[in-house]
Structures are given as C-alpha cells and as structure tokens.
Short mmCIF file of C-alpha atoms in Angstrom, two decimals:
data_model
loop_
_atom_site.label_atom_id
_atom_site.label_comp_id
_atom_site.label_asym_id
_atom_site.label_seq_id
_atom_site.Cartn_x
_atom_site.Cartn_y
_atom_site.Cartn_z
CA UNK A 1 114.04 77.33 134.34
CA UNK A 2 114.09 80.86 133.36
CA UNK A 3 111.00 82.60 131.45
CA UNK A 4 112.59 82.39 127.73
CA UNK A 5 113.01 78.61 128.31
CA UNK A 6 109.87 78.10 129.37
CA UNK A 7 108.50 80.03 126.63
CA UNK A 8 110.89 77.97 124.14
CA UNK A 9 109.52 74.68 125.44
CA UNK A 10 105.34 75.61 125.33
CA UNK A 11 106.99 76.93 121.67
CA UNK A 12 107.50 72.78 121.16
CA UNK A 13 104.38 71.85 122.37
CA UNK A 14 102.38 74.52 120.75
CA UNK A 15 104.24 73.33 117.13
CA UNK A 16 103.36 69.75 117.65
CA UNK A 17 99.44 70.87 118.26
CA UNK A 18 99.34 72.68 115.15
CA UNK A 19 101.07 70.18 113.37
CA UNK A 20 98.49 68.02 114.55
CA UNK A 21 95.87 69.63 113.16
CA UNK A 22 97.10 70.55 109.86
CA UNK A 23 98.63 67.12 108.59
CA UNK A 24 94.83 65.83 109.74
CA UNK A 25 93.38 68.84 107.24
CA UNK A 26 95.67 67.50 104.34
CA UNK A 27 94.66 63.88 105.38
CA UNK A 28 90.81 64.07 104.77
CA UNK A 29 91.31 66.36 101.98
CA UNK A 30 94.03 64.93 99.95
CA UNK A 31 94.83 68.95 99.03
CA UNK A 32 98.34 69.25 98.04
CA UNK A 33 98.62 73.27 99.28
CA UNK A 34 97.41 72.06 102.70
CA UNK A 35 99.89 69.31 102.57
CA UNK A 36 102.33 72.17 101.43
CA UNK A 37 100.53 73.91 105.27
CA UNK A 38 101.60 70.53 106.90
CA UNK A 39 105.53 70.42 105.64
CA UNK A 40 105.35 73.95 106.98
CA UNK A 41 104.38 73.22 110.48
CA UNK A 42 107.27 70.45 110.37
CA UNK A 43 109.60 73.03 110.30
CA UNK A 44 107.84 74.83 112.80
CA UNK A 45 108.55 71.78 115.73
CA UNK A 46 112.14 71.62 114.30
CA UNK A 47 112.90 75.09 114.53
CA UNK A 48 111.25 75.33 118.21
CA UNK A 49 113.27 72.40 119.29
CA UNK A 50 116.58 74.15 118.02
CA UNK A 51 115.69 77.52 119.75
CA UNK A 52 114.72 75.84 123.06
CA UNK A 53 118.18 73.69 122.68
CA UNK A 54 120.08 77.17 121.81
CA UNK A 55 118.33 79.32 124.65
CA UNK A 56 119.55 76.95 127.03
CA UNK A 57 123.16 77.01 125.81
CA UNK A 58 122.80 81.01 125.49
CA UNK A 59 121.78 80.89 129.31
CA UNK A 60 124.88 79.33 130.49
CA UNK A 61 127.06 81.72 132.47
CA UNK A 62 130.73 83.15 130.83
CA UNK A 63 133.69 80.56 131.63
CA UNK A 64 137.17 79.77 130.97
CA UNK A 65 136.51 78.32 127.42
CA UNK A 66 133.81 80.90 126.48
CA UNK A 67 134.49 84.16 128.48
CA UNK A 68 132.24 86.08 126.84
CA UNK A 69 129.44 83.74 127.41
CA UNK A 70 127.29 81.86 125.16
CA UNK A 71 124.78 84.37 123.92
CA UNK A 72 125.66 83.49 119.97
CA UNK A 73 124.07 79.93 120.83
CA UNK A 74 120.95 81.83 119.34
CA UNK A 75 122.51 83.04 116.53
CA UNK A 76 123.11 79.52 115.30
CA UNK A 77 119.52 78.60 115.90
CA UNK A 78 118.03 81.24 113.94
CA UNK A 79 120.41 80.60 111.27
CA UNK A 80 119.87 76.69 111.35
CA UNK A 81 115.81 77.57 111.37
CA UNK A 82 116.69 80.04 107.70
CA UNK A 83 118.22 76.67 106.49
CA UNK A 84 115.04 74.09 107.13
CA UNK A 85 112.23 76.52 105.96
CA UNK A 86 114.56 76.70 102.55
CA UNK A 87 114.61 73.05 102.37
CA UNK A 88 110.97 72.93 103.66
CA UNK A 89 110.27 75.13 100.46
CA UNK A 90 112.01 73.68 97.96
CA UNK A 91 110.06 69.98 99.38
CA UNK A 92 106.76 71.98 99.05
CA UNK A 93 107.80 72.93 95.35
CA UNK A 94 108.29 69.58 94.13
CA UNK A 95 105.33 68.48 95.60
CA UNK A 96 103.19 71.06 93.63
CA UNK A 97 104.92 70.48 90.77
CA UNK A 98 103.86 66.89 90.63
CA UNK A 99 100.11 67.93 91.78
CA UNK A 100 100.22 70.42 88.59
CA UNK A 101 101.39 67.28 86.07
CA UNK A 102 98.31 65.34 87.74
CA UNK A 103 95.58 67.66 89.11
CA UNK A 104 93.41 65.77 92.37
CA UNK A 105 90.07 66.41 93.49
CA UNK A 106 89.73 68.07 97.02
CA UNK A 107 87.55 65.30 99.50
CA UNK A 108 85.71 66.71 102.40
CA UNK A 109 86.98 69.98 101.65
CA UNK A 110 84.91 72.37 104.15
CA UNK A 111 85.88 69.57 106.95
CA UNK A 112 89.63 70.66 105.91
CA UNK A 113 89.77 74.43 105.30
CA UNK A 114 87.87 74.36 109.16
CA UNK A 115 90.46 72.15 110.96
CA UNK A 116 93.49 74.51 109.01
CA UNK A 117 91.29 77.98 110.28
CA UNK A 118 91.69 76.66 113.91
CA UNK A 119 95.18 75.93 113.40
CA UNK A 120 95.65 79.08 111.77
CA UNK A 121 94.39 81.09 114.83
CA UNK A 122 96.14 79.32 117.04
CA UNK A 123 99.42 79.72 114.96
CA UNK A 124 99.08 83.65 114.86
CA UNK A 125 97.84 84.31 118.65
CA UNK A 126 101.46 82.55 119.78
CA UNK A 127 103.19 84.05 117.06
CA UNK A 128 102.34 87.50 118.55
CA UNK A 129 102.99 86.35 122.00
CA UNK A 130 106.69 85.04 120.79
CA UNK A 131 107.14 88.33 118.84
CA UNK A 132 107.03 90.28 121.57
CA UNK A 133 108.51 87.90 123.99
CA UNK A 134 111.48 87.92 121.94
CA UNK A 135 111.81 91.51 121.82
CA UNK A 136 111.08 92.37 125.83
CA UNK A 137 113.68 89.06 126.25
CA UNK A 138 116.32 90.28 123.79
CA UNK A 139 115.88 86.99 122.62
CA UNK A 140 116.81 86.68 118.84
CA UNK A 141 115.82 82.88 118.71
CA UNK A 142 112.42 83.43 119.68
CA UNK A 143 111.91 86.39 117.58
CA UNK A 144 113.13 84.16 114.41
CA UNK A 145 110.60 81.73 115.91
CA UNK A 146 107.93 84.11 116.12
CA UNK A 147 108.44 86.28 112.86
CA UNK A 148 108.47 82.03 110.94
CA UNK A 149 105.41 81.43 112.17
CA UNK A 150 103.39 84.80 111.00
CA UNK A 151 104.53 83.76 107.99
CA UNK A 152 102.85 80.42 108.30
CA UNK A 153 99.90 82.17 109.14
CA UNK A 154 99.90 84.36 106.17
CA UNK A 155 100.50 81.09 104.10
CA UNK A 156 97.52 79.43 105.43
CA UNK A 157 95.49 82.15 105.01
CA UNK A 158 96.35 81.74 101.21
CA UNK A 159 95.69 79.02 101.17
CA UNK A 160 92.56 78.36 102.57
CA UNK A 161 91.16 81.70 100.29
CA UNK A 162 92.93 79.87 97.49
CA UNK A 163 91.02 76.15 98.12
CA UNK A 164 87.99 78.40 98.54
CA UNK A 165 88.54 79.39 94.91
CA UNK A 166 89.77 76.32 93.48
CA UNK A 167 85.60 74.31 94.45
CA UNK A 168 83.43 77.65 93.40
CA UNK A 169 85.56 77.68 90.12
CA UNK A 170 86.47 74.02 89.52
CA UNK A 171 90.15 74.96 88.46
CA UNK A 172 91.70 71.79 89.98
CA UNK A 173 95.46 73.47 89.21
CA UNK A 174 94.61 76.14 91.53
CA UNK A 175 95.67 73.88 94.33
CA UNK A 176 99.17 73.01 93.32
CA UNK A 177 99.81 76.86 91.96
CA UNK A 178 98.51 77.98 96.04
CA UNK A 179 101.16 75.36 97.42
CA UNK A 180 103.95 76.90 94.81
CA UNK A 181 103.48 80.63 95.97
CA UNK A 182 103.31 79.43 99.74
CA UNK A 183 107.03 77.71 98.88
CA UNK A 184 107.86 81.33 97.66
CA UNK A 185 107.03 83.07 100.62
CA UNK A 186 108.79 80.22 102.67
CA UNK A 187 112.21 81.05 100.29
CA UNK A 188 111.45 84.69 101.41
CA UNK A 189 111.00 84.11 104.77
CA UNK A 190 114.04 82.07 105.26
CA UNK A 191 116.48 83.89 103.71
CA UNK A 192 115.68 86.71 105.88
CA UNK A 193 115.91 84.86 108.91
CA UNK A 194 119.49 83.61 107.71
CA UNK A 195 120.04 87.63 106.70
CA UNK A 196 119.62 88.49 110.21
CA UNK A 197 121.33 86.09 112.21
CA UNK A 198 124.51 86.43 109.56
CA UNK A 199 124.64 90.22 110.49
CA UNK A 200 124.66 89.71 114.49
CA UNK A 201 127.44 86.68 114.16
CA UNK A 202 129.70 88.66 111.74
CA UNK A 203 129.45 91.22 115.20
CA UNK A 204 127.49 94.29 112.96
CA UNK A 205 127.02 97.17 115.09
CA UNK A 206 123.82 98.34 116.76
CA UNK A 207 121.20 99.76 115.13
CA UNK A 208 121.81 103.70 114.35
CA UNK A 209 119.07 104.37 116.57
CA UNK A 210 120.16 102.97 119.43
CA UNK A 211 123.53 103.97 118.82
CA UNK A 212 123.04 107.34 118.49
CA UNK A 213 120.92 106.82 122.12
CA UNK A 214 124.17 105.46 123.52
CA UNK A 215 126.04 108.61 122.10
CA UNK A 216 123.84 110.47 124.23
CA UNK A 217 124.20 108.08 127.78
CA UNK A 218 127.96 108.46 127.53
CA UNK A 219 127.51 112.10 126.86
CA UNK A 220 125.34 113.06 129.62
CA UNK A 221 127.19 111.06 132.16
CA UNK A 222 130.89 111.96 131.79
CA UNK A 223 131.04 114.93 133.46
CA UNK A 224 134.77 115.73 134.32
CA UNK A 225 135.81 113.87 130.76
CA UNK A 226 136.79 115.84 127.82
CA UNK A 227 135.62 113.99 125.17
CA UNK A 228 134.87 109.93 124.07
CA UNK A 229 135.86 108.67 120.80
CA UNK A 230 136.44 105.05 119.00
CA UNK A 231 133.06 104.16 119.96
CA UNK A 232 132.40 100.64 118.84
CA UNK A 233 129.04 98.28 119.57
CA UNK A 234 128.20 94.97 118.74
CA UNK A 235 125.41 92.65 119.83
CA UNK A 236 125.81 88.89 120.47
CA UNK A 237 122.13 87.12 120.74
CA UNK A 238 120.51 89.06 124.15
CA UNK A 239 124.03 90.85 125.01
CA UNK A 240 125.09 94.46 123.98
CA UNK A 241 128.78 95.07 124.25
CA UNK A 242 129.99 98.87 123.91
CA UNK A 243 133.76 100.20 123.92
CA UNK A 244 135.04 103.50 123.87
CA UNK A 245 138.02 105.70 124.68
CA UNK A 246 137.40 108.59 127.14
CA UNK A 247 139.78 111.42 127.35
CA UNK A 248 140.22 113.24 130.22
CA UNK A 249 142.55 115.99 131.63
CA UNK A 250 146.13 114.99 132.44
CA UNK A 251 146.66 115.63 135.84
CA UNK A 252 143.19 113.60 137.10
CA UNK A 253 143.94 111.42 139.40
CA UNK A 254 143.19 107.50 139.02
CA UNK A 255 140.87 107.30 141.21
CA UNK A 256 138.06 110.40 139.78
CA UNK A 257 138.85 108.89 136.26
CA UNK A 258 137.17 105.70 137.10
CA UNK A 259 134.29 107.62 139.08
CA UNK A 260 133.86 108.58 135.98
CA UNK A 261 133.80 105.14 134.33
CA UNK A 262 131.35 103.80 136.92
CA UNK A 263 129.03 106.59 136.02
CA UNK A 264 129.10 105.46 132.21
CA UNK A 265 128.61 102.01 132.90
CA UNK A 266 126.14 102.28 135.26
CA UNK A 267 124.20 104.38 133.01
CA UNK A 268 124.49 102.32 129.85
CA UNK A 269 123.53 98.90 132.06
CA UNK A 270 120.32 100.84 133.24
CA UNK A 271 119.57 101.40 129.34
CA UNK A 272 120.58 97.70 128.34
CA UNK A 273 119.61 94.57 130.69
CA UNK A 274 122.58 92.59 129.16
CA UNK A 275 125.81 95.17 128.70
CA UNK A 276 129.55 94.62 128.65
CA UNK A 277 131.08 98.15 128.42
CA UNK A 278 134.73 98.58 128.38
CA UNK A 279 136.12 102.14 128.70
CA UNK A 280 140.25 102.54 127.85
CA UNK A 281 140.89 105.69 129.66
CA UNK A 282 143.88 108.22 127.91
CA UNK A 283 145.21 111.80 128.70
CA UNK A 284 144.20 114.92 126.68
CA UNK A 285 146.86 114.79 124.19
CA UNK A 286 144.94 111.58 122.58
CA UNK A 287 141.88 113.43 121.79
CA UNK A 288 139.86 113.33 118.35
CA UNK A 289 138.07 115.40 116.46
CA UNK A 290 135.43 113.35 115.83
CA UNK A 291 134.61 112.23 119.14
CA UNK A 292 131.84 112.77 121.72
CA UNK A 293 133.16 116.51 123.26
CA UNK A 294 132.17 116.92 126.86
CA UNK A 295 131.04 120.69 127.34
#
C-alpha cells in the first residue's frame, strides 16, 4: 500500500469519526444548522471513499488498454465529490427551509455546540494534513478532499457562532437562516471542485508558472540544439506530460541528437516526479520564430 492510499483510507476513518460526533450534536440538540453540519460530514465519508477507490485505480501501472496509465482515475473522483456536496446543499436547503416555516427550540444546546467544536478541530487539523499531502503527492483527489473539508470547518464555525447568537438573542429563525448560508458555501465549494477537475480532464495546460519554469529546463539543457518550439503540457491527476520539437543542425548525427534528448528529459523528470516528455527531433530548416532559441 503506497503512502497516498494509506492516507486515503485514515481519510475514511477520520470522516466516519467526525460524522460520529456531529449527527450526535444535532441529536441532543434538535438544531437544524447542526443537522445541516451532519449532512455535511455525509458527504465527507462519501467523498473519502471515492478518492481512496480512485487513488487506487490512479496507482495502477500503464497497459495495453490504458497506455498512458490511469492517473485521470482522480479526476473523476474529484469531480464525482463537486457533484454530492451540490446535492448535499441543495438537501441542507430544504431542510432550513422547512425549519424557517416552523422555528424549534435548541435542547441541551452548550452539550451540542461542545461535541461540534471537537469535531470541528479535528476536521481542520486533517484537512491541513490532506492539503498538503495532496500537494507534496501530486495527488488531486486528496487535495479536493482536503480543500472540502476546510470548508466544513469554516461552516461549523458558523455555525456554532451563529447557535451562539440564536440563545443570547432568542431569534429562533436564526438557526434555519445559519443552515441556509452553510448550503451556500457548500454550492460554492462544489462547483469549484467540479471547476478544477473539468480543467485537468479537458487536458488544460500547466500552470504559466510552471510552464514558463519548464521553458527554462529545456533551455538550459539543450546545448548543441538550435532552438525548441510547439511546446505543449498537460497534466493528468499526479502525471505531467510535456512535448516539444527541438531543432538542431542538419548534419548532427543520430546519435548526439538524442544525447541531447536524454539531457532534456532527464532534467525535466528531476523537476517533475511523474513526467512523460516526448521530444520530435527536425533539421534547421523547420525552425520557428517563436520558439525557445538556443544561444
């Protein structure tokens, strides 16, 4: 079991904890935000069973049916994840809305905001941890599943502040209004989630960033090469492919062109764990204006 497996199956287990917790908060409370907190954390365990299930798949080696591999298998899962926090929210939504028609007294209210703290803390200490997991990992299914769950925390938060209000003030229809505004920042959240993963399976190109850092690798490495141009990038989950033409004097031989090749490649897998680099190799008389010139 590699690390971002393990990390996606404690992401389960962590889920069903806070879960826990929270559905007790809404059950000795009766509070319809922190049942609102409870739907949430649903989605939460669903989502971290779809990453684990696509981080698996990703992991599989390239074969005959899929010879690029099966890094887009976390694509998918952070796209599925966008879909069940929208549904999640629009749940949440009617729930208020039938809480505002009928406002409910909060029971045992301290008891409840105390139980959804712990959760709370809980919720944002592995969100950090998956955050940056997902980012060292080039994982983009447990970055979704990190970046859902900060969200969660920041809904909580509301909503215990927001029950808080709702006893010193005795404005019952504070309660469903908190659960409505956490259902807006679960629209929010989703929708960029489903942004994200769109962009990365309809093959968009690096960030400019790092693509003007790859400009530079192929630049400082092709020594002998006249000039690279057609320079294309796209990622696919925790894999980088990069493609280029290098031009490079007529009369090289074979065998120093693809000295030169190795160089590149070599270079750009040192910069990026997970790199496919291609490199079409033409004579002089090819060359572009726009490309990378080798001085």
């Amino acid at each position: 079991m590699t690390e971002t497996t393990r990390i996606a199956a404690f992401s389960v287990l962590v889920g069903i904890a806070v879960l826990a917790m929270k559905t007790l908060a809404w059950w000795v409370t009766g509070s319809v935000a922190l049942l609102s907190d409870a739907l949430e954390s649903i989605v939460n365990v669903a989502t971290a069973l779809a990453a684990l299930l696509a981080v698996r798949i990703a992991e599989r080696p390239a074969d005959d049916g899929h010879p690029y591999g099966h890094h887009k298998a976390e694509l998918f899962s952070a796209t599925l994840e966008g879909v069940l926090i929208i549904l999640a929210a629009l749940f949440i939504l009617r729930e208020a809305w039938a809480a505002w028609a009928e406002p409910r007294a909060i029971a045992a209210p301290a008891l409840g905001i105390a139980i959804t703290g712990i959760a709370s803390v809980v919720n944002g200490l592995w969100a950090a941890y998956l955050v940056r997991a997902g980012r060292r990992l080039s994982s983009p299914a447990l970055g979704a599943d990190g970046r859902h769950l900060w969200t969660d925390v920041i809904s909580s938060a509301g909503v215990i502040l927001g029950i808080g209000l709702a006893l010193a003030t005795g404005w019952l229809w504070l309660d469903p209004l908190l659960a409505a505004l956490v259902a807006v920042n679960i629209l929010w959240s989703g929708a960029k989630v489903i942004r994200g993963s769109a962009g990365e399976l309809m093959d968009a190109a690096v960030p400019a960033a790092d693509l003007a850092r790859l400009r530079e690798i192929i630049h400082e490495n092709a020594d002998g090469a006249l000039e690279a141009h057609d320079l294309r990038t796209r990622n696919a989950g925790r894999a980088t492919f990069v493609e280029f033409h290098l031009i490079v004097p007529g009369e090289m031989s074979v065998l120093d062109a693809h000295a030169i090749c190795d160089r590149i490649e070599a270079a750009l897998k040192a910069e990026i764990s997970e790199c496919t680099v291609t490199i079409h190799v033409e004579p002089e008389h090819k060359a572009k204006a726009s490309g990378i010139v080798m001085t």
